[in-house]
Coordinates of C-alpha atoms in Angstrom, one line a residue:
X1 CA 34.6 38.1 -56.9
X2 CA 31.1 38.2 -57.9
X3 CA 28.6 38.2 -54.4
X4 CA 26.2 35.4 -53.9
X5 CA 22.7 36.0 -54.9
X6 CA 20.5 36.7 -51.6
X7 CA 17.7 33.9 -52.1
X8 CA 14.2 33.4 -50.1
X9 CA 15.8 30.9 -48.0
X10 CA 18.1 33.4 -46.5
X11 CA 15.7 35.8 -45.8
X12 CA 13.6 32.9 -44.1
X13 CA 16.5 31.9 -41.7
X14 CA 17.8 35.7 -41.0
X15 CA 13.7 36.8 -40.1
X16 CA 12.9 33.6 -38.1
X17 CA 10.4 32.4 -40.4
X18 CA 9.2 30.2 -43.1
X19 CA 10.1 30.3 -46.6
X20 CA 6.2 30.1 -47.6
X21 CA 5.9 33.2 -44.7
X22 CA 8.5 35.1 -47.2
X23 CA 6.6 34.0 -50.1
X24 CA 3.3 35.4 -48.5
X25 CA 4.7 38.7 -48.0
X26 CA 6.2 38.9 -51.3
X27 CA 2.9 38.7 -53.1
X28 CA 1.4 40.9 -50.3
X29 CA -0.8 38.0 -49.3
X30 CA -3.5 39.2 -46.3
X31 CA -2.7 36.2 -44.7
X32 CA 0.5 37.4 -42.6
X33 CA 0.3 39.7 -39.7
X34 CA 1.8 43.1 -40.0
X35 CA 4.8 42.7 -37.4
X36 CA 5.9 40.0 -39.4
X37 CA 5.2 41.3 -42.7
X38 CA 7.4 44.4 -41.7
X39 CA 10.2 42.4 -40.1
X40 CA 10.8 40.3 -43.2
X41 CA 10.8 43.6 -45.0
X42 CA 13.3 45.1 -42.9
X43 CA 15.4 42.0 -43.3
X44 CA 15.5 42.0 -47.3
X45 CA 16.1 45.7 -46.9
X46 CA 19.3 45.0 -45.1
X47 CA 20.6 42.0 -47.6
X48 CA 19.6 43.7 -50.6
X49 CA 17.3 41.4 -51.8
X50 CA 15.5 42.2 -54.9
X51 CA 12.1 40.5 -55.9
X52 CA 12.1 40.1 -59.9
X53 CA 8.3 39.9 -60.2
X54 CA 9.0 39.3 -63.7
X55 CA 10.3 36.2 -63.1
X56 CA 8.0 35.0 -60.6
X57 CA 4.8 35.2 -62.9
X58 CA 6.9 33.8 -65.8
X59 CA 7.2 30.5 -63.3
X60 CA 4.1 30.9 -62.0
X61 CA 2.3 30.7 -65.7
X62 CA 4.8 28.1 -66.5
X63 CA 4.1 25.8 -63.3
X64 CA 1.0 24.5 -63.9
X65 CA 1.9 20.9 -63.0
X66 CA -0.5 17.7 -62.8
X67 CA -0.1 18.1 -58.7
X68 CA -3.0 18.0 -56.8
X69 CA -2.2 19.3 -53.5
X70 CA -4.3 17.3 -50.6
X71 CA -4.4 19.2 -47.1
X72 CA -6.1 17.4 -44.1
X73 CA -6.3 18.4 -40.0
X74 CA -5.3 15.3 -38.6
X75 CA -3.6 12.6 -40.4
X76 CA -3.2 10.4 -37.3
X77 CA -6.9 9.8 -37.6
X78 CA -7.1 6.5 -40.3
X79 CA -10.2 8.4 -41.8
X80 CA -7.8 10.7 -43.3
X81 CA -5.8 8.3 -44.5
X82 CA -8.5 6.2 -46.3
X83 CA -9.8 9.5 -47.6
X84 CA -6.5 10.4 -49.0
X85 CA -6.3 6.5 -50.8
X86 CA -9.7 7.5 -52.2
X87 CA -8.3 10.8 -53.6
X88 CA -5.4 8.7 -55.1
X89 CA -7.0 6.1 -56.7
X90 CA -9.2 8.6 -59.0
X91 CA -6.0 11.6 -59.7
X92 CA -3.5 8.8 -60.1
X93 CA -5.5 7.1 -63.1
X94 CA -5.8 11.2 -64.0
X95 CA -2.2 11.3 -64.4
X96 CA -1.7 13.5 -61.2
X97 CA 0.2 12.9 -58.6
X98 CA -1.3 13.7 -54.9
X99 CA 1.1 16.1 -52.7
X100 CA -0.5 15.1 -49.5
X101 CA 0.1 17.3 -46.0
X102 CA -1.2 17.5 -42.3
X103 CA -1.7 20.5 -40.3
X104 CA -2.6 19.0 -37.2
X105 CA -5.4 21.5 -36.7
X106 CA -2.7 24.6 -36.9
X107 CA -4.0 27.3 -39.1
X108 CA -0.7 28.9 -39.7
X109 CA 0.5 25.5 -40.5
X110 CA -2.2 25.2 -43.0
X111 CA -1.1 28.3 -44.5
X112 CA 2.4 27.5 -44.8
X113 CA 1.5 24.4 -46.8
X114 CA -1.0 25.9 -48.8
X115 CA 1.4 28.9 -49.5
X116 CA 3.9 26.0 -50.5
X117 CA 2.0 23.9 -52.9
X118 CA 1.1 27.0 -54.7
X119 CA 4.7 27.6 -55.3
X120 CA 4.8 24.3 -56.4
X121 CA 2.4 25.0 -59.5
X122 CA -0.6 22.7 -57.8
X123 CA -3.0 22.3 -60.5
X124 CA -6.3 21.9 -57.6
X125 CA -6.6 21.5 -53.6
X126 CA -9.0 19.4 -51.6
X127 CA -8.7 20.2 -48.1
X128 CA -10.2 19.5 -44.8
X129 CA -9.8 22.5 -43.0
X130 CA -8.1 23.2 -39.3
X131 CA -10.3 24.2 -36.9
X132 CA -11.3 28.6 -36.9
X133 CA -10.2 28.1 -40.5
X134 CA -11.9 31.5 -42.1
X135 CA -13.5 32.0 -45.3
X136 CA -11.0 34.4 -46.5
X137 CA -8.0 32.0 -46.2
X138 CA -8.9 30.8 -49.8
X139 CA -9.7 34.0 -51.4
X140 CA -6.2 34.2 -53.0
X141 CA -6.9 30.6 -54.4
X142 CA -10.3 31.4 -55.8
X143 CA -9.2 34.7 -57.3
X144 CA -6.4 33.1 -59.0
X145 CA -8.4 30.5 -60.3
X146 CA -7.2 27.2 -58.8
X147 CA -10.1 25.1 -57.7
X148 CA -10.4 24.3 -54.1
X149 CA -12.9 21.5 -52.9
X150 CA -13.0 21.2 -48.9
X151 CA -14.1 17.7 -47.9
X152 CA -15.5 16.8 -44.3
X153 CA -15.9 20.3 -42.9
X154 CA -17.8 22.6 -44.6
X155 CA -16.7 26.3 -44.9
X156 CA -19.8 28.7 -45.3
X157 CA -19.3 31.7 -47.4
X158 CA -15.5 30.5 -49.0
X159 CA -17.3 30.6 -52.3
X160 CA -15.5 27.0 -52.7
X161 CA -16.5 23.3 -53.6
X162 CA -17.8 21.1 -50.5
X163 CA -18.0 17.0 -50.3
X164 CA -19.8 16.2 -46.8
X165 CA -21.4 13.3 -45.4
X166 CA -25.4 13.8 -44.0
X167 CA -23.8 14.5 -40.1
X168 CA -27.6 14.9 -39.2
X169 CA -29.3 12.1 -40.4
X170 CA -26.5 9.8 -39.4
X171 CA -26.4 10.9 -35.7
X172 CA -30.4 11.2 -35.6
X173 CA -29.9 6.8 -36.8
X174 CA -27.6 6.5 -34.1
X175 CA -29.6 7.7 -31.5
X176 CA -32.8 6.5 -32.7
X177 CA -31.2 2.7 -32.6
X178 CA -30.0 3.4 -29.0
X179 CA -33.4 4.3 -28.1
X180 CA -35.0 1.4 -29.4
X181 CA -32.4 -0.6 -27.7
X182 CA -34.2 0.8 -24.3
X183 CA -31.6 3.5 -23.5
X184 CA -33.2 6.6 -21.9
X185 CA -30.0 8.7 -21.0
X186 CA -27.6 8.5 -24.0
X187 CA -24.5 11.1 -23.9
X188 CA -22.9 12.5 -26.9
X189 CA -19.3 12.2 -26.3
X190 CA -16.0 14.1 -28.2
X191 CA -15.8 16.6 -30.8
X192 CA -14.4 20.3 -31.2
X193 CA -17.7 22.6 -30.7
X194 CA -15.6 25.3 -32.8
X195 CA -16.5 23.6 -36.3
X196 CA -18.9 22.8 -38.4
X197 CA -19.4 19.2 -38.4
X198 CA -19.7 19.0 -34.5
X199 CA -22.4 21.6 -35.2
X200 CA -24.3 19.4 -37.5
X201 CA -23.6 16.2 -35.5
X202 CA -24.9 17.7 -32.4
X203 CA -28.0 19.0 -34.3
X204 CA -28.8 15.5 -35.5
X205 CA -28.1 14.1 -31.7
X206 CA -30.7 16.6 -30.9
X207 CA -33.2 16.0 -33.2
X208 CA -32.7 12.3 -32.3
X209 CA -33.3 12.7 -29.0
X210 CA -36.7 15.0 -29.7
X211 CA -37.9 12.4 -32.2
X212 CA -37.5 9.7 -29.4
X213 CA -39.2 11.5 -26.8
X214 CA -36.4 11.4 -24.1
X215 CA -35.3 14.7 -22.5
X216 CA -32.1 16.7 -23.9
X217 CA -29.4 16.9 -21.3
X218 CA -26.9 19.8 -21.6
X219 CA -24.5 17.5 -19.0
X220 CA -25.1 14.5 -21.3
X221 CA -23.0 16.7 -24.0
X222 CA -19.2 16.2 -23.6
X223 CA -17.2 17.7 -26.1
X224 CA -13.0 16.9 -26.2
X225 CA -10.5 16.5 -29.0
X226 CA -11.8 14.1 -31.7
X227 CA -9.0 10.9 -31.2
X228 CA -8.9 8.2 -29.0
X229 CA -7.1 9.9 -25.9
X230 CA -10.7 12.6 -26.3
X231 CA -13.0 9.6 -25.9
X232 CA -11.0 8.2 -22.7
X233 CA -11.4 11.6 -21.5
X234 CA -14.9 11.8 -22.4
X235 CA -16.3 8.7 -20.8
X236 CA -14.3 9.6 -17.5
X237 CA -16.5 12.7 -17.4
X238 CA -19.6 10.8 -18.5
X239 CA -19.3 7.9 -16.0
X240 CA -18.9 10.6 -13.0
X241 CA -22.4 12.4 -13.5
X242 CA -24.4 11.3 -10.9
X243 CA -27.3 10.2 -13.3
X244 CA -24.8 8.6 -15.6
X245 CA -25.7 7.9 -18.9
X246 CA -25.9 3.7 -20.2
X247 CA -25.2 4.7 -23.8
X248 CA -23.2 7.0 -25.9
X249 CA -23.2 7.9 -29.9
X250 CA -19.8 9.3 -30.5
X251 CA -17.8 12.2 -32.6
X252 CA -16.0 9.9 -34.3
X253 CA -14.6 6.2 -34.3
X254 CA -11.5 7.7 -32.9
X255 CA -13.2 8.9 -30.0
X256 CA -15.4 5.6 -29.9
X257 CA -12.4 3.2 -29.8
X258 CA -11.2 5.9 -26.7
X259 CA -14.3 5.4 -24.9
X260 CA -13.8 1.7 -25.4
X261 CA -11.1 1.8 -23.4
X262 CA -12.0 4.1 -20.8
X263 CA -14.8 2.1 -20.0
X264 CA -12.3 -1.2 -19.8
X265 CA -10.2 0.9 -17.5
X266 CA -13.3 1.3 -15.2
X267 CA -13.9 -2.6 -15.5
X268 CA -16.8 -2.0 -18.1
X269 CA -17.7 -3.8 -20.5
X270 CA -18.4 -2.2 -23.8
X271 CA -22.0 -3.5 -25.7
X272 CA -22.7 -5.3 -22.2
X273 CA -22.2 -2.6 -19.6
X274 CA -22.6 0.5 -21.6
X275 CA -23.7 0.9 -25.4
X276 CA -21.0 2.8 -27.8
X277 CA -21.8 4.1 -31.6
X278 CA -19.3 5.9 -33.3
X279 CA -19.5 7.6 -36.5
X280 CA -16.9 7.0 -39.5
X281 CA -16.6 3.3 -40.0
X282 CA -13.0 3.5 -40.8
X283 CA -11.2 0.0 -41.3
X284 CA -10.7 -0.8 -37.7
X285 CA -14.3 -0.7 -36.8
X286 CA -15.3 -4.1 -38.0
X287 CA -11.6 -5.4 -36.2
X288 CA -12.0 -4.0 -33.1
X289 CA -13.3 -6.2 -30.1
X290 CA -16.3 -5.6 -29.6
X291 CA -17.0 -4.7 -33.3
X292 CA -17.9 -1.3 -33.3
X293 CA -21.2 -0.2 -34.1
X294 CA -20.8 3.5 -36.1
X295 CA -22.5 5.5 -38.8
X296 CA -21.0 4.4 -41.9
X297 CA -20.0 7.4 -43.8
X298 CA -17.4 5.5 -46.4
X299 CA -14.2 8.1 -46.1
X300 CA -12.3 6.3 -49.3
X301 CA -15.7 7.3 -51.0
X302 CA -15.5 10.8 -49.7
X303 CA -11.9 10.7 -51.2
X304 CA -13.4 9.7 -54.3
X305 CA -16.0 12.3 -54.8
X306 CA -14.0 14.8 -53.8
X307 CA -11.1 14.3 -56.5
X308 CA -13.5 13.7 -59.1
X309 CA -15.4 17.0 -58.1
X310 CA -12.0 18.8 -58.6
X311 CA -10.5 16.7 -61.2
X312 CA -14.0 18.0 -63.6
X313 CA -13.4 21.5 -62.5
X314 CA -9.4 21.6 -63.7
X315 CA -11.1 20.2 -67.3
X316 CA -13.2 22.8 -67.2
X317 CA -10.8 25.3 -66.8
X318 CA -13.0 27.0 -64.2
X319 CA -14.1 26.4 -60.6
X320 CA -17.7 27.0 -60.1
X321 CA -18.8 26.2 -56.5
X322 CA -21.0 22.5 -56.0
X323 CA -22.1 20.9 -53.1
X324 CA -22.1 17.3 -52.2
X325 CA -23.6 15.9 -49.6
X326 CA -23.2 12.0 -49.5
X327 CA -25.3 9.5 -47.8
X328 CA -24.7 7.6 -44.9
X329 CA -25.6 4.2 -43.0
X330 CA -25.7 2.4 -39.7
X331 CA -23.9 -0.5 -39.3
X332 CA -25.0 -2.6 -36.3
X333 CA -22.3 -4.6 -34.7
X334 CA -21.5 -5.6 -30.8
X335 CA -20.3 -2.3 -29.4
X336 CA -24.2 -1.2 -28.9
X337 CA -25.2 -4.7 -27.3
X338 CA -27.9 -5.0 -30.1
X339 CA -26.8 -8.6 -30.8
X340 CA -27.0 -9.4 -27.1
X341 CA -30.0 -8.2 -26.6
X342 CA -31.6 -9.9 -29.6
X343 CA -29.7 -13.3 -28.5
X344 CA -31.3 -12.5 -24.9
X345 CA -35.0 -12.1 -26.0
X346 CA -34.2 -15.2 -28.2
X347 CA -33.6 -17.7 -25.2
X348 CA -36.4 -15.9 -23.5
X349 CA -38.6 -17.2 -26.0

């Protein structure tokens, strides 16, 4: 009776790791730590697994598909859903299919899904990197000639293309607007401080504070998860300050929505008792109550531009790194109190 052939799945189960991790070990990838590599190799010897490298190379050569990998760090944020829609519009019209995955800010998860996408023969990859992603993580893709476009979060030193919004200019315009409304204590709320986009937006905030002739106060910079829950947490800390702010620019719209929730929980009304400005201009921003004043970056537009850049590289047969910085604009609605201020001024005239 013929003995069943040992598969990668058998090895993964026996070693207690994912199939993608086993594949990385077989490829000799530096992304796997030595302890895991030793365990996987031991299981392969025990089960008598023989890696058919010739067949693997043949599969890889013939597996060039019409698939575009899209990896985002937080699909619960509607910004990334809109970005994925933008990507889909472009790749679908070009005859490609989008393979979408969420990492939830996990480096390990990101490595696994990228490895899995490579196994499926993706033609290119669009990725918003998880926190603390290292440029070296994408070296194997670059070496293999697979085009990569990083979106939203820049990745210095990765030698891949990128599409990011003008974070500094956007945050400067938000601070300028609030200062012109008379606010002196303006907070910067939300975001993880170990990402390039946080650094850019904080730099824009600081430049805006300086340009407005205001004093920079470190206690007014309150980081948190870039989510609705993070916004609730951040505004709680801001309101608890002895000399509390009267307005805030938020890392993104998700944080801004949470800030509004946190204000209402304390019987404060956004736009009346406290001015709130977001960043992104997701679809819900206009429908929110009060409607959210925010910096519009056009997430669908970023998705479309990233997809266009990727397809350009795929069609050219080479992945030359390009950087695209998209323009932003401030969209004034009710949450900053501007319309109320204008109405009060008109009533007094």
